[in-house]
PDB file of C-alpha atoms in Angstrom:
ATOM      1  CA  ALA E 164      13.599  -2.248 -26.608  1.00 94.00           C
ATOM      2  CA  GLU E 165      12.486  -1.859 -30.223  1.00 94.00           C
ATOM      3  CA  ARG E 166      10.803  -5.275 -30.223  1.00 95.00           C
ATOM      4  CA  ILE E 167       8.944  -4.420 -27.024  1.00 95.00           C
ATOM      5  CA  LYS E 168       7.878  -1.102 -28.549  1.00 94.00           C
ATOM      6  CA  GLU E 169       6.470  -2.990 -31.566  1.00 96.00           C
ATOM      7  CA  LEU E 170       4.341  -5.084 -29.199  1.00 96.00           C
ATOM      8  CA  ALA E 171       2.837  -1.861 -27.778  1.00 95.00           C
ATOM      9  CA  PRO E 172       2.451  -3.222 -24.236  1.00 96.00           C
ATOM     10  CA  ASP E 173       0.246  -1.493 -21.681  1.00 96.00           C
ATOM     11  CA  GLY E 174       3.050  -1.929 -19.156  1.00 96.00           C
ATOM     12  CA  ILE E 175       6.341  -3.676 -18.460  1.00 96.00           C
ATOM     13  CA  MET E 176       7.035  -5.822 -15.411  1.00 96.00           C
ATOM     14  CA  LEU E 177      10.640  -6.483 -14.421  1.00 96.00           C
ATOM     15  CA  SER E 178      10.687  -9.506 -12.165  1.00 92.00           C
ATOM     16  CA  ASN E 179      12.954 -10.693  -9.413  1.00 91.00           C
ATOM     17  CA  GLY E 180      16.018 -12.795 -10.056  1.00 89.00           C
ATOM     18  CA  PRO E 181      19.395 -13.743  -8.627  1.00 89.00           C
ATOM     19  CA  GLY E 182      22.754 -12.083  -8.731  1.00 91.00           C
ATOM     20  CA  ASP E 183      24.524  -8.783  -9.003  1.00 96.00           C
ATOM     21  CA  PRO E 184      22.285  -6.321 -10.865  1.00 97.00           C
ATOM     22  CA  ALA E 185      25.314  -4.506 -12.341  1.00 97.00           C
ATOM     23  CA  GLU E 186      26.180  -7.636 -14.330  1.00 97.00           C
ATOM     24  CA  ASN E 187      23.033  -7.129 -16.441  1.00 96.00           C
ATOM     25  CA  VAL E 188      24.726  -4.539 -18.658  1.00 97.00           C
ATOM     26  CA  GLU E 189      22.722  -5.266 -21.827  1.00 96.00           C
ATOM     27  CA  ILE E 190      19.397  -5.267 -19.977  1.00 95.00           C
ATOM     28  CA  ILE E 191      20.276  -1.973 -18.261  1.00 97.00           C
ATOM     29  CA  GLU E 192      21.028  -0.408 -21.661  1.00 97.00           C
ATOM     30  CA  GLU E 193      17.742  -1.662 -23.139  1.00 96.00           C
ATOM     31  CA  LEU E 194      15.859  -0.394 -20.091  1.00 95.00           C
ATOM     32  CA  LYS E 195      17.353   3.076 -20.640  1.00 94.00           C
ATOM     33  CA  LYS E 196      15.774   3.032 -24.115  1.00 94.00           C
ATOM     34  CA  LEU E 197      12.453   1.746 -22.757  1.00 93.00           C
ATOM     35  CA  SER E 198      12.286   4.486 -20.131  1.00 91.00           C
ATOM     36  CA  GLU E 199      12.508   7.055 -22.927  1.00 90.00           C
ATOM     37  CA  MET E 200       9.421   5.429 -24.508  1.00 92.00           C
ATOM     38  CA  LYS E 201       7.428   6.285 -21.362  1.00 91.00           C
ATOM     39  CA  ILE E 202       5.859   2.800 -21.054  1.00 93.00           C
ATOM     40  CA  PRO E 203       4.545   2.205 -17.501  1.00 95.00           C
ATOM     41  CA  THR E 204       7.150   0.041 -15.753  1.00 97.00           C
ATOM     42  CA  PHE E 205       7.073  -1.936 -12.506  1.00 97.00           C
ATOM     43  CA  GLY E 206      10.226  -3.535 -11.063  1.00 98.00           C
ATOM     44  CA  ILE E 207      10.359  -6.121  -8.281  1.00 97.00           C
ATOM     45  CA  CYS E 208      13.592  -6.996  -6.406  1.00 97.00           C
ATOM     46  CA  LEU E 209      16.239  -7.394  -9.140  1.00 97.00           C
ATOM     47  CA  GLY E 210      13.913  -5.394 -11.410  1.00 97.00           C
ATOM     48  CA  HIS E 211      13.901  -2.619  -8.781  1.00 98.00           C
ATOM     49  CA  GLN E 212      17.699  -2.560  -8.749  1.00 98.00           C
ATOM     50  CA  ILE E 213      18.022  -2.618 -12.548  1.00 98.00           C
ATOM     51  CA  VAL E 214      15.580   0.283 -12.881  1.00 98.00           C
ATOM     52  CA  ALA E 215      17.723   2.268 -10.444  1.00 98.00           C
ATOM     53  CA  LEU E 216      20.904   1.527 -12.396  1.00 98.00           C
ATOM     54  CA  SER E 217      19.322   2.294 -15.767  1.00 97.00           C
ATOM     55  CA  LEU E 218      18.248   5.760 -14.595  1.00 97.00           C
ATOM     56  CA  GLY E 219      21.509   6.793 -12.932  1.00 97.00           C
ATOM     57  CA  GLY E 220      20.980   5.405  -9.442  1.00 98.00           C
ATOM     58  CA  GLU E 221      23.439   3.329  -7.462  1.00 98.00           C
ATOM     59  CA  VAL E 222      23.261  -0.181  -6.007  1.00 98.00           C
ATOM     60  CA  SER E 223      25.587  -1.754  -3.427  1.00 98.00           C
ATOM     61  CA  LYS E 224      26.141  -5.232  -2.044  1.00 98.00           C
ATOM     62  CA  MET E 225      24.784  -5.659   1.475  1.00 97.00           C
ATOM     63  CA  LYS E 226      26.866  -7.228   4.227  1.00 93.00           C
ATOM     64  CA  PHE E 227      24.195  -9.823   5.037  1.00 91.00           C
ATOM     65  CA  GLY E 228      21.174  -9.083   2.853  1.00 95.00           C
ATOM     66  CA  HIS E 229      17.485  -9.438   3.641  1.00 96.00           C
ATOM     67  CA  ARG E 230      16.195 -13.007   3.686  1.00 94.00           C
ATOM     68  CA  GLY E 231      12.869 -14.537   4.664  1.00 91.00           C
ATOM     69  CA  SER E 232       9.583 -13.091   5.809  1.00 86.00           C
ATOM     70  CA  ASN E 233       8.506 -10.684   8.536  1.00 89.00           C
ATOM     71  CA  HIS E 234      10.523  -7.691   7.343  1.00 94.00           C
ATOM     72  CA  PRO E 235       8.719  -4.452   8.292  1.00 95.00           C
ATOM     73  CA  VAL E 236       8.482  -2.026   5.378  1.00 96.00           C
ATOM     74  CA  LYS E 237       6.987   1.454   5.582  1.00 97.00           C
ATOM     75  CA  ASP E 238       4.972   2.775   2.655  1.00 97.00           C
ATOM     76  CA  ILE E 239       5.822   6.482   2.882  1.00 98.00           C
ATOM     77  CA  ASP E 240       2.762   7.663   0.911  1.00 96.00           C
ATOM     78  CA  ARG E 241       0.319   5.708   3.059  1.00 96.00           C
ATOM     79  CA  ASN E 242       2.288   6.222   6.280  1.00 97.00           C
ATOM     80  CA  LYS E 243       1.621   2.564   6.974  1.00 96.00           C
ATOM     81  CA  ILE E 244       3.839  -0.377   7.866  1.00 95.00           C
ATOM     82  CA  PHE E 245       3.546  -3.716   6.083  1.00 94.00           C
ATOM     83  CA  ILE E 246       5.193  -7.067   6.726  1.00 92.00           C
ATOM     84  CA  SER E 247       7.087  -8.287   3.671  1.00 92.00           C
ATOM     85  CA  SER E 248       8.938 -11.287   2.286  1.00 92.00           C
ATOM     86  CA  GLN E 249      12.461 -10.624   1.031  1.00 94.00           C
ATOM     87  CA  ASN E 250      15.383 -12.387  -0.594  1.00 95.00           C
ATOM     88  CA  HIS E 251      18.131 -10.065  -1.798  1.00 96.00           C
ATOM     89  CA  GLY E 252      21.754  -9.198  -1.187  1.00 97.00           C
ATOM     90  CA  TYR E 253      21.910  -5.822  -2.965  1.00 98.00           C
ATOM     91  CA  VAL E 254      20.308  -2.492  -2.116  1.00 98.00           C
ATOM     92  CA  VAL E 255      19.619   0.782  -3.923  1.00 98.00           C
ATOM     93  CA  THR E 256      21.865   3.357  -2.230  1.00 98.00           C
ATOM     94  CA  LYS E 257      21.134   6.296  -4.550  1.00 98.00           C
ATOM     95  CA  VAL E 258      17.642   6.891  -5.932  1.00 98.00           C
ATOM     96  CA  PRO E 259      17.649   8.268  -9.516  1.00 98.00           C
ATOM     97  CA  SER E 260      16.718  11.943  -9.849  1.00 97.00           C
ATOM     98  CA  ILE E 261      13.426  11.278 -11.698  1.00 96.00           C
ATOM     99  CA  LEU E 262      12.262   8.942  -8.919  1.00 98.00           C
ATOM    100  CA  ARG E 263      11.573   9.334  -5.215  1.00 98.00           C
ATOM    101  CA  GLU E 264      11.847   6.893  -2.348  1.00 98.00           C
ATOM    102  CA  SER E 265       8.439   5.309  -1.689  1.00 98.00           C
ATOM    103  CA  HIS E 266       9.239   2.530   0.808  1.00 98.00           C
ATOM    104  CA  ILE E 267      11.874   2.001   3.508  1.00 98.00           C
ATOM    105  CA  ASN E 268      12.944  -1.013   5.541  1.00 98.00           C
ATOM    106  CA  LEU E 269      12.353  -0.325   9.220  1.00 97.00           C
ATOM    107  CA  ASN E 270      15.050  -2.744  10.381  1.00 96.00           C
ATOM    108  CA  ASP E 271      17.928  -0.854   8.744  1.00 97.00           C
ATOM    109  CA  ASN E 272      16.358   2.151   6.909  1.00 97.00           C
ATOM    110  CA  THR E 273      17.433   0.877   3.483  1.00 98.00           C
ATOM    111  CA  ASN E 274      15.494   1.686   0.336  1.00 98.00           C
ATOM    112  CA  GLU E 275      12.568  -0.648  -0.383  1.00 98.00           C
ATOM    113  CA  GLY E 276      10.827   1.151  -3.227  1.00 98.00           C
ATOM    114  CA  MET E 277      10.763   4.043  -5.682  1.00 98.00           C
ATOM    115  CA  LYS E 278       8.134   5.897  -7.704  1.00 98.00           C
ATOM    116  CA  SER E 279       8.147   8.522 -10.439  1.00 97.00           C
ATOM    117  CA  ILE E 280       8.189  12.081  -9.152  1.00 96.00           C
ATOM    118  CA  ASN E 281       6.175  13.262 -12.171  1.00 93.00           C
ATOM    119  CA  THR E 282       3.760  10.529 -13.317  1.00 88.00           C
ATOM    120  CA  ASP E 283       2.704  12.630 -16.309  1.00 87.00           C
ATOM    121  CA  GLU E 284       6.227  12.280 -17.667  1.00 89.00           C
ATOM    122  CA  TYR E 285       7.370   8.872 -16.355  1.00 93.00           C
ATOM    123  CA  LYS E 286       5.241   6.019 -15.031  1.00 94.00           C
ATOM    124  CA  ILE E 287       7.701   3.977 -13.011  1.00 97.00           C
ATOM    125  CA  MET E 288       7.324   2.199  -9.690  1.00 98.00           C
ATOM    126  CA  THR E 289       9.514  -0.396  -8.001  1.00 98.00           C
ATOM    127  CA  VAL E 290       9.763  -2.379  -4.798  1.00 98.00           C
ATOM    128  CA  GLN E 291      12.680  -4.301  -3.334  1.00 98.00           C
ATOM    129  CA  PHE E 292      10.521  -6.779  -1.413  1.00 95.00           C
ATOM    130  CA  HIS E 293       8.196  -9.440  -2.855  1.00 93.00           C
ATOM    131  CA  PRO E 294       4.548  -8.333  -3.030  1.00 91.00           C
ATOM    132  CA  GLU E 295       3.851 -11.498  -5.048  1.00 87.00           C
ATOM    133  CA  ALA E 296       5.150 -13.778  -2.280  1.00 80.00           C
ATOM    134  CA  SER E 297       2.979 -16.704  -1.255  1.00 69.00           C
ATOM    135  CA  PRO E 298       2.742 -18.412   1.170  1.00 54.00           C
ATOM    136  CA  GLY E 299       3.559 -15.700   3.618  1.00 62.00           C
ATOM    137  CA  PRO E 300       2.566 -12.074   4.018  1.00 66.00           C
ATOM    138  CA  GLU E 301       0.212 -10.952   1.257  1.00 76.00           C
ATOM    139  CA  GLU E 302      -0.701  -7.536   2.625  1.00 84.00           C
ATOM    140  CA  THR E 303       1.429  -5.742   0.022  1.00 89.00           C
ATOM    141  CA  ALA E 304      -0.601  -7.102  -2.914  1.00 88.00           C
ATOM    142  CA  TYR E 305      -2.166  -3.609  -3.167  1.00 91.00           C
ATOM    143  CA  ILE E 306       0.982  -2.604  -5.059  1.00 93.00           C
ATOM    144  CA  PHE E 307      -0.266  -4.463  -8.148  1.00 93.00           C
ATOM    145  CA  ASP E 308      -3.467  -2.389  -8.037  1.00 93.00           C
ATOM    146  CA  GLU E 309      -1.326   0.752  -7.912  1.00 95.00           C
ATOM    147  CA  PHE E 310       0.578  -0.381 -11.014  1.00 96.00           C
ATOM    148  CA  LEU E 311      -2.678  -1.060 -12.875  1.00 95.00           C
ATOM    149  CA  SER E 312      -3.863   2.434 -11.936  1.00 94.00           C
ATOM    150  CA  LEU E 313      -0.606   3.842 -13.289  1.00 93.00           C
ATOM    151  CA  ILE E 314      -1.192   2.018 -16.586  1.00 94.00           C
ATOM    152  CA  ARG E 315      -4.780   3.298 -16.812  1.00 92.00           C
ATOM    153  CA  LYS E 316      -3.599   6.874 -16.168  1.00 86.00           C
TER     154      LYS E 316
END
């Protein structure tokens, strides 16, 4: 966290990756420190789960997981449904108190995203699905524009 602070980044992106997010104990601890530095942060898939754990949320293993494309996800703010690509076996079951649910999976109503409640204090956003996925659905690429707006704010 201190090395990242020295770099003075405009934002931090936590990418996807395999495995049980709870096994990333050192990364979760460093992310706790980074969140206190108020650097705009965007988590995708495993990054989404690690953000939740670092801020006091909970993550559970899914019975089957979400795999492949064509998963309908609702963006709560936009009241719009998007088709997403997914590849994960864990899900956020408790959203941290400083965040709010921003996206839900319409197949099983699981959490698909979180955003800061107060963006003047924290600038955090996450998604469980893959807005960077290609080939496949690319209609959720707008999320990167939202993150850039968060950085500019």
